PDB file of C-alpha atoms in Angstrom:
ATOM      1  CA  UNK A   1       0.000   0.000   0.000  1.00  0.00           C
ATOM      2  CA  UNK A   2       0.861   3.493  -0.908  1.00  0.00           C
ATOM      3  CA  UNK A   3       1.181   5.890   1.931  1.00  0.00           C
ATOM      4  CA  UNK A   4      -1.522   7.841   0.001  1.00  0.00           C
ATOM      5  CA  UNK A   5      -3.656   5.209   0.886  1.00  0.00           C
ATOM      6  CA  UNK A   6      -3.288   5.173   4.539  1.00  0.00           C
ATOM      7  CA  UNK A   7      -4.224   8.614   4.518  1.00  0.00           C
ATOM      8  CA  UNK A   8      -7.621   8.282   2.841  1.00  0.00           C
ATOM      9  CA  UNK A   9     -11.003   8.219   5.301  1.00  0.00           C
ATOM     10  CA  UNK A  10     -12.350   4.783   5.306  1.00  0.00           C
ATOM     11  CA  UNK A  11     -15.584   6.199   3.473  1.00  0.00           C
ATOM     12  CA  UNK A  12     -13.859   7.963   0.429  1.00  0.00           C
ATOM     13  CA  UNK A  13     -11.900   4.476   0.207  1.00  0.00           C
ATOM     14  CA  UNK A  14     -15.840   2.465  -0.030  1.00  0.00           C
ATOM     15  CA  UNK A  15     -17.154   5.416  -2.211  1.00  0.00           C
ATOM     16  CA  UNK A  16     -14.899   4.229  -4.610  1.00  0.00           C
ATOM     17  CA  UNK A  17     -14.769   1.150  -4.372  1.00  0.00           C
ATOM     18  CA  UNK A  18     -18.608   1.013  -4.713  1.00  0.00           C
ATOM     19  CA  UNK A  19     -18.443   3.333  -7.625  1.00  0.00           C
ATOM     20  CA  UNK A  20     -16.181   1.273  -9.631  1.00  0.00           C
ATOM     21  CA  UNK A  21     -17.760  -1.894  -8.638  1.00  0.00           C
ATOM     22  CA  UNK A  22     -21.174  -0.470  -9.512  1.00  0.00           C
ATOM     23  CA  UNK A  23     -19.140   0.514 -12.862  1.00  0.00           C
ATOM     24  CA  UNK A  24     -18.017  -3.415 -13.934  1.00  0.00           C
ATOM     25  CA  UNK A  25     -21.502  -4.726 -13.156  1.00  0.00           C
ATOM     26  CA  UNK A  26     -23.188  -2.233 -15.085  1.00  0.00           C
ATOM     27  CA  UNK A  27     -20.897  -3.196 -18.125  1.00  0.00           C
ATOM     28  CA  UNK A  28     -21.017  -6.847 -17.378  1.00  0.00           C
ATOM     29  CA  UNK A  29     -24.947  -6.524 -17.852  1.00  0.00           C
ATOM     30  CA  UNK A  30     -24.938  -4.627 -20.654  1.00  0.00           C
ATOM     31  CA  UNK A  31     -22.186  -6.989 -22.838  1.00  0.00           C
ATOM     32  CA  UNK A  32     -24.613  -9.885 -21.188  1.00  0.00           C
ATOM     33  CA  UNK A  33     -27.775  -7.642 -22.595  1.00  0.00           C
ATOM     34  CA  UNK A  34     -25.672  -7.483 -25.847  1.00  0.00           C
ATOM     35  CA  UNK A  35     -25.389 -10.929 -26.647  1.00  0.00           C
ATOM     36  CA  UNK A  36     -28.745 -11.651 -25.701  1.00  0.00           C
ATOM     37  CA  UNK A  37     -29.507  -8.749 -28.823  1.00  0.00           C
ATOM     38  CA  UNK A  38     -27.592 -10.114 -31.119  1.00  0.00           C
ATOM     39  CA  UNK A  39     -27.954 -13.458 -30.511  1.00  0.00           C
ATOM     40  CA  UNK A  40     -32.424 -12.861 -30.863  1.00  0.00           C
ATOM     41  CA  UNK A  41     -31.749 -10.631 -34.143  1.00  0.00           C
ATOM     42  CA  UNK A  42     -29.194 -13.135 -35.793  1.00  0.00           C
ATOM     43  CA  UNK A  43     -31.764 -15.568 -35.358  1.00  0.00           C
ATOM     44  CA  UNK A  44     -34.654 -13.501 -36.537  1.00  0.00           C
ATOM     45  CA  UNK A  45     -32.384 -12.487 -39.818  1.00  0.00           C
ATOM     46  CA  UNK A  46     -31.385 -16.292 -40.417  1.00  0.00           C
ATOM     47  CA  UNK A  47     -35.319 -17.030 -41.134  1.00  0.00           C
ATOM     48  CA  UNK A  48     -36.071 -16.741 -44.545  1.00  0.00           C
ATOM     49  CA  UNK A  49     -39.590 -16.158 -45.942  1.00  0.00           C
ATOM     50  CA  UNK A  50     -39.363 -18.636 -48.726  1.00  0.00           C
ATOM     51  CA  UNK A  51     -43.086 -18.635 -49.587  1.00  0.00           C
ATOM     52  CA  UNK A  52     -43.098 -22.873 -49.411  1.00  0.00           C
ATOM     53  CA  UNK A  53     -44.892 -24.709 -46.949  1.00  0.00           C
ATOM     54  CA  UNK A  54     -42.760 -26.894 -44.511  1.00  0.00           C
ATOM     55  CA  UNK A  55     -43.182 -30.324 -44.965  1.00  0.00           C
ATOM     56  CA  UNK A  56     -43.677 -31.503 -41.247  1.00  0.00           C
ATOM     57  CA  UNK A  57     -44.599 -29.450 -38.499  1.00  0.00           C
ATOM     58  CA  UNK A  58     -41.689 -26.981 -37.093  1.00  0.00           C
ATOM     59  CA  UNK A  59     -39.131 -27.609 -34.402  1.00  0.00           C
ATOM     60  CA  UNK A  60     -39.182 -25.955 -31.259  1.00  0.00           C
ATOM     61  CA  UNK A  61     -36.982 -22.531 -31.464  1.00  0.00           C
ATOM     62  CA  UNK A  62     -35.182 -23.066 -27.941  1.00  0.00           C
ATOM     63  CA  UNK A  63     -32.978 -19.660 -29.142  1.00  0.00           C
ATOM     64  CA  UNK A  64     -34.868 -16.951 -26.600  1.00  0.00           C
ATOM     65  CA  UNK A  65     -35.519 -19.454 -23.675  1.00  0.00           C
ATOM     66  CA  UNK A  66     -31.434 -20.025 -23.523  1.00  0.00           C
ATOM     67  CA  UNK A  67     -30.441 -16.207 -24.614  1.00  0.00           C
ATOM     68  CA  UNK A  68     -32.697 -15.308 -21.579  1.00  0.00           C
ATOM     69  CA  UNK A  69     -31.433 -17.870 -18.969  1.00  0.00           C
ATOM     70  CA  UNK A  70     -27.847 -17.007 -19.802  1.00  0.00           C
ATOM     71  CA  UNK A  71     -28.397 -13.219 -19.312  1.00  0.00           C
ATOM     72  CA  UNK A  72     -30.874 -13.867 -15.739  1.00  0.00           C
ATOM     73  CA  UNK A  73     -27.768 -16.073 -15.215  1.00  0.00           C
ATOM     74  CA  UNK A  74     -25.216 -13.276 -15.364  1.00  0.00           C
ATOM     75  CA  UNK A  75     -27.645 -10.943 -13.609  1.00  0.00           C
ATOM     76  CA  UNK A  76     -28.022 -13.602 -10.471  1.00  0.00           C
ATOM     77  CA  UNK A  77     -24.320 -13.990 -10.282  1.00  0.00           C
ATOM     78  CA  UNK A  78     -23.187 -10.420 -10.143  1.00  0.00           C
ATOM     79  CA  UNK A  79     -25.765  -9.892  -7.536  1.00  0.00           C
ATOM     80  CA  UNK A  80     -24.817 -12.757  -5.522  1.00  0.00           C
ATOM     81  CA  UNK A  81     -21.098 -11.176  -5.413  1.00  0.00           C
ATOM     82  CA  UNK A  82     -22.622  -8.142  -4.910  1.00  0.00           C
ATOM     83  CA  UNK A  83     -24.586  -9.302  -1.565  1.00  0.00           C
ATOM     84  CA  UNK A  84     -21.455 -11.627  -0.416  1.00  0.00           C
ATOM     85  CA  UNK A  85     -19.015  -8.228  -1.150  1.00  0.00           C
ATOM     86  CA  UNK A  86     -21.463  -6.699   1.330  1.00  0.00           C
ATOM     87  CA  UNK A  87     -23.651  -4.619  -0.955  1.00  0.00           C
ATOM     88  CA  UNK A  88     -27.038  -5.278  -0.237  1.00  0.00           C
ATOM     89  CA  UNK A  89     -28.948  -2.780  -2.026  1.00  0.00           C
ATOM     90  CA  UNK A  90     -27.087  -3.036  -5.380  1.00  0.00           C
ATOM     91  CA  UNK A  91     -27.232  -7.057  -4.771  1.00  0.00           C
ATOM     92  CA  UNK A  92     -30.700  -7.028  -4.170  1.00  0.00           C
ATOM     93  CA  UNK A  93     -31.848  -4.979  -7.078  1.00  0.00           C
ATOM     94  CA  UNK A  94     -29.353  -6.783  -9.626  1.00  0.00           C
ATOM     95  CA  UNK A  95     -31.332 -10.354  -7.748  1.00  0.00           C
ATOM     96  CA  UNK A  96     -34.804  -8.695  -8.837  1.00  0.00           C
ATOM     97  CA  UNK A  97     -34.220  -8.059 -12.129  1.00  0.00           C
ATOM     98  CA  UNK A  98     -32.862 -11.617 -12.058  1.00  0.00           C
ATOM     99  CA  UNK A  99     -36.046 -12.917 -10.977  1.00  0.00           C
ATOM    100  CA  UNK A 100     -38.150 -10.694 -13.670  1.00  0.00           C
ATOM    101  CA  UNK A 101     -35.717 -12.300 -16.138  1.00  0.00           C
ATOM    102  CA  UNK A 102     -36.147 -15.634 -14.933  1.00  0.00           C
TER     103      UNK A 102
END
């Protein structure tokens, strides 16, 4: 440790540390968010409009069910680090939009 460090009040110290925590799991949602987007319009762009009828009847599209478990996935995790690193309202919120996800 830096003797600039030592000389910092304990709350400027969890300001920031809160602040750049807040910081990685807002980008860590929104590159989960991302993929979700591209993943749902690379599939919607893939489906062709080919004006024949399908021969048998159409497999399930299991695309969106996974795309959205993966991303309530991410969102539980970070807020499970969040409540075990001792934030409880940022953990909570991230574990609510988890279970609106989910």
């Amino acid at each position: 440790m830096t003797g600039r460090d030592d000389k910092r009040p304990a709350g400027e110290r969890d300001a920031l540390t809160g602040g750049c925590l807040l910081f990685l799991v807002l980008l860590a949602d929104a590159a989960a968010g991302l993929l979700v987007a591209v993943l749902l319009m690379a599939r919607g762009l893939s489906r062709t409009d080919t004006g024949s009828v399908p021969a048998g009847e159409p497999s399930a599209d299991w695309t969106p069910v996974w795309s959205f478990g993966a991303l309530a996935l991410a969102v539980g995790v970070t807020g499970g680090v969040l409540l075990r690193l001792g934030h409880r309202g940022l953990g909570a919120v991230q574990l609510a939009l988890c279970a609106v996800l989910v």
